[in-house]
């Protein structure tokens, strides 16, 4: 009997209001419409014990030392790895709203944090088969509404984060695809859907790889 084909691990990254959440939801629906199992995850997952500590920090209800919160964001991914592997091996594609790349981009945008230090705790996580970077200028993002009130939601910090994402994308060990997020929701979706279905075809007969290793 032929072994069951695995699902693909697809990550959406980008700055605030680039459309990640909108597109993740639409992508899961599209996979299901073509008969492929798909499941949506987001990081941070604020529902776990670790996720609640992170959520309180992001809402400015508590303070955490910068290295400590970075490691908590990473731990919040590691705690989901058994579930992620199980779903992928069952043939379910995972669509993930933010992953380790947000972890590195946000912490390394703080003073005195190197990209190298920031990557270390996430080395060995399940490696995405595709990372879609929704690129949007700060001016276009501003037209989509005001910043919220959470930590990191200021234009100066978001600009530094954007610079870090651009640096991370120079690495060719990760399958980055840049999508112009200034197009209409349907146009962005059509691009993302095409890239994602072809990533699934390429991934389904291959083992799950390890990130940054
Ligand atoms: P993110 O998860 O990246 O912060 P969201 O998906 O929550 O972004 O979208 C932020 C806001 O922008 C929402 O009000 C959403 O309806 C709107 N939006 C998303 N994509 C587009 C688009 N392509 N064009 C115009 N508005 C968009
Ligand atoms: P949203 O829930 O609105 O996406 O905001 N972040 C995220 C980090 O600093 N490190 C991480 O590892 C991850 C996944 C990005 C979550 C905020 O938390 C930041 C914005």
Short mmCIF file of N, CA and C and ligand atoms in Angstrom, two decimals, residues 13 16 20-21 42-46 54 57-58 69-70 72-74 76-77 97-107 110 122 150-153 157-158 161, ligand 2:
data_model
loop_
_atom_site.label_atom_id
_atom_site.label_comp_id
_atom_site.label_asym_id
_atom_site.label_seq_id
_atom_site.Cartn_x
_atom_site.Cartn_y
_atom_site.Cartn_z
N UNK A 13 3.80 35.57 6.51
CA UNK A 13 4.47 36.58 7.33
C UNK A 13 4.25 37.95 6.69
N UNK A 16 2.25 44.39 10.26
CA UNK A 16 0.89 44.60 10.75
C UNK A 16 -0.01 45.12 9.62
N UNK A 20 -2.43 39.16 6.57
CA UNK A 20 -2.10 37.77 6.89
C UNK A 20 -3.33 36.98 7.35
N UNK A 21 -4.06 37.56 8.31
CA UNK A 21 -5.20 36.82 8.89
C UNK A 21 -6.27 36.59 7.83
N UNK A 42 -2.08 29.86 14.47
CA UNK A 42 -1.44 31.18 14.53
C UNK A 42 -0.51 31.24 15.72
N UNK A 43 0.60 31.98 15.51
CA UNK A 43 1.54 32.21 16.61
C UNK A 43 1.63 33.70 16.86
N UNK A 44 1.62 34.16 18.13
CA UNK A 44 1.51 33.29 19.29
C UNK A 44 0.14 32.64 19.38
N UNK A 45 0.11 31.37 19.89
CA UNK A 45 -1.15 30.72 20.23
C UNK A 45 -1.44 31.15 21.67
N UNK A 46 -2.38 32.08 21.79
CA UNK A 46 -2.60 32.72 23.10
C UNK A 46 -3.42 31.85 24.05
N UNK A 54 2.35 35.45 27.20
CA UNK A 54 2.70 36.29 26.05
C UNK A 54 1.59 37.31 25.79
N UNK A 57 1.66 40.16 28.13
CA UNK A 57 2.80 41.04 27.79
C UNK A 57 2.43 41.93 26.60
N UNK A 58 1.84 41.32 25.55
CA UNK A 58 1.51 42.11 24.35
C UNK A 58 0.44 43.16 24.65
N UNK A 69 10.99 36.96 27.04
CA UNK A 69 9.78 36.88 26.22
C UNK A 69 10.11 36.25 24.86
N UNK A 70 11.33 36.50 24.36
CA UNK A 70 11.72 35.85 23.10
C UNK A 70 11.67 34.33 23.24
N UNK A 72 9.95 32.64 25.40
CA UNK A 72 8.56 32.19 25.57
C UNK A 72 7.85 32.06 24.22
N UNK A 73 8.08 33.04 23.31
CA UNK A 73 7.49 32.93 21.96
C UNK A 73 7.97 31.63 21.29
N UNK A 74 9.27 31.32 21.46
CA UNK A 74 9.80 30.09 20.85
C UNK A 74 9.18 28.85 21.52
N UNK A 76 6.39 28.58 22.82
CA UNK A 76 4.99 28.50 22.39
C UNK A 76 4.88 27.78 21.03
N UNK A 77 5.95 27.89 20.21
CA UNK A 77 5.95 27.11 18.96
C UNK A 77 6.29 25.64 19.27
N UNK A 97 -0.32 31.54 10.57
CA UNK A 97 -0.28 33.00 10.64
C UNK A 97 0.87 33.38 11.59
N UNK A 98 2.03 33.75 11.05
CA UNK A 98 3.28 34.06 11.75
C UNK A 98 3.97 32.79 12.28
N UNK A 99 5.32 32.83 12.28
CA UNK A 99 6.11 31.67 12.75
C UNK A 99 7.43 32.22 13.29
N UNK A 100 8.49 31.44 13.22
CA UNK A 100 9.77 31.84 13.80
C UNK A 100 10.33 33.12 13.17
N UNK A 101 9.93 33.42 11.93
CA UNK A 101 10.46 34.61 11.25
C UNK A 101 9.98 35.88 11.95
N UNK A 102 8.71 35.88 12.40
CA UNK A 102 8.23 37.01 13.21
C UNK A 102 9.02 37.07 14.50
N UNK A 103 9.29 35.89 15.07
CA UNK A 103 10.05 35.86 16.32
C UNK A 103 11.38 36.58 16.15
N UNK A 104 12.11 36.25 15.08
CA UNK A 104 13.43 36.86 14.85
C UNK A 104 13.27 38.33 14.47
N UNK A 105 12.32 38.64 13.57
CA UNK A 105 12.20 40.03 13.10
C UNK A 105 11.83 40.98 14.24
N UNK A 106 10.93 40.57 15.12
CA UNK A 106 10.48 41.47 16.19
C UNK A 106 11.55 41.63 17.27
N UNK A 107 12.14 40.52 17.74
CA UNK A 107 13.13 40.68 18.82
C UNK A 107 14.38 41.38 18.30
N UNK A 110 14.73 45.08 18.39
CA UNK A 110 15.04 45.74 19.66
C UNK A 110 16.55 46.01 19.72
N UNK A 122 14.85 28.52 17.83
CA UNK A 122 13.91 27.95 16.85
C UNK A 122 14.59 26.99 15.87
N UNK A 150 -1.64 47.40 21.18
CA UNK A 150 -0.71 46.42 21.74
C UNK A 150 0.74 46.89 21.61
N UNK A 151 1.59 46.28 22.41
CA UNK A 151 3.03 46.49 22.35
C UNK A 151 3.50 46.26 20.90
N UNK A 152 4.46 46.96 20.43
CA UNK A 152 5.06 46.86 19.08
C UNK A 152 4.25 47.60 18.00
N UNK A 153 3.03 48.07 18.33
CA UNK A 153 2.19 48.67 17.29
C UNK A 153 2.46 50.17 17.15
N UNK A 157 8.77 51.21 15.26
CA UNK A 157 9.15 49.81 15.51
C UNK A 157 8.81 48.93 14.30
N UNK A 158 7.63 49.16 13.71
CA UNK A 158 7.22 48.35 12.55
C UNK A 158 8.19 48.53 11.38
N UNK A 161 11.12 46.36 12.10
CA UNK A 161 10.73 44.97 11.88
C UNK A 161 10.78 44.64 10.38
P1 LIG B 2 -0.82 39.23 16.36
O1 LIG B 2 -1.43 38.24 17.30
O2 LIG B 2 -1.71 40.40 16.04
O3 LIG B 2 -0.22 38.60 15.12
O4 LIG B 2 0.38 39.94 17.16
N1 LIG B 2 5.58 38.31 17.76
C1 LIG B 2 5.01 37.22 17.20
C2 LIG B 2 6.84 38.27 18.36
O5 LIG B 2 7.34 39.27 18.88
N2 LIG B 2 7.51 37.08 18.38
C3 LIG B 2 6.98 35.95 17.82
O6 LIG B 2 7.62 34.87 17.86
C4 LIG B 2 5.68 36.02 17.20
C5 LIG B 2 5.07 34.79 16.58
C6 LIG B 2 4.32 40.03 16.44
C7 LIG B 2 1.38 39.23 17.76
C8 LIG B 2 2.56 40.15 18.03
O7 LIG B 2 3.64 39.37 18.56
C9 LIG B 2 4.82 39.57 17.78
C10 LIG B 2 3.07 40.82 16.78
#
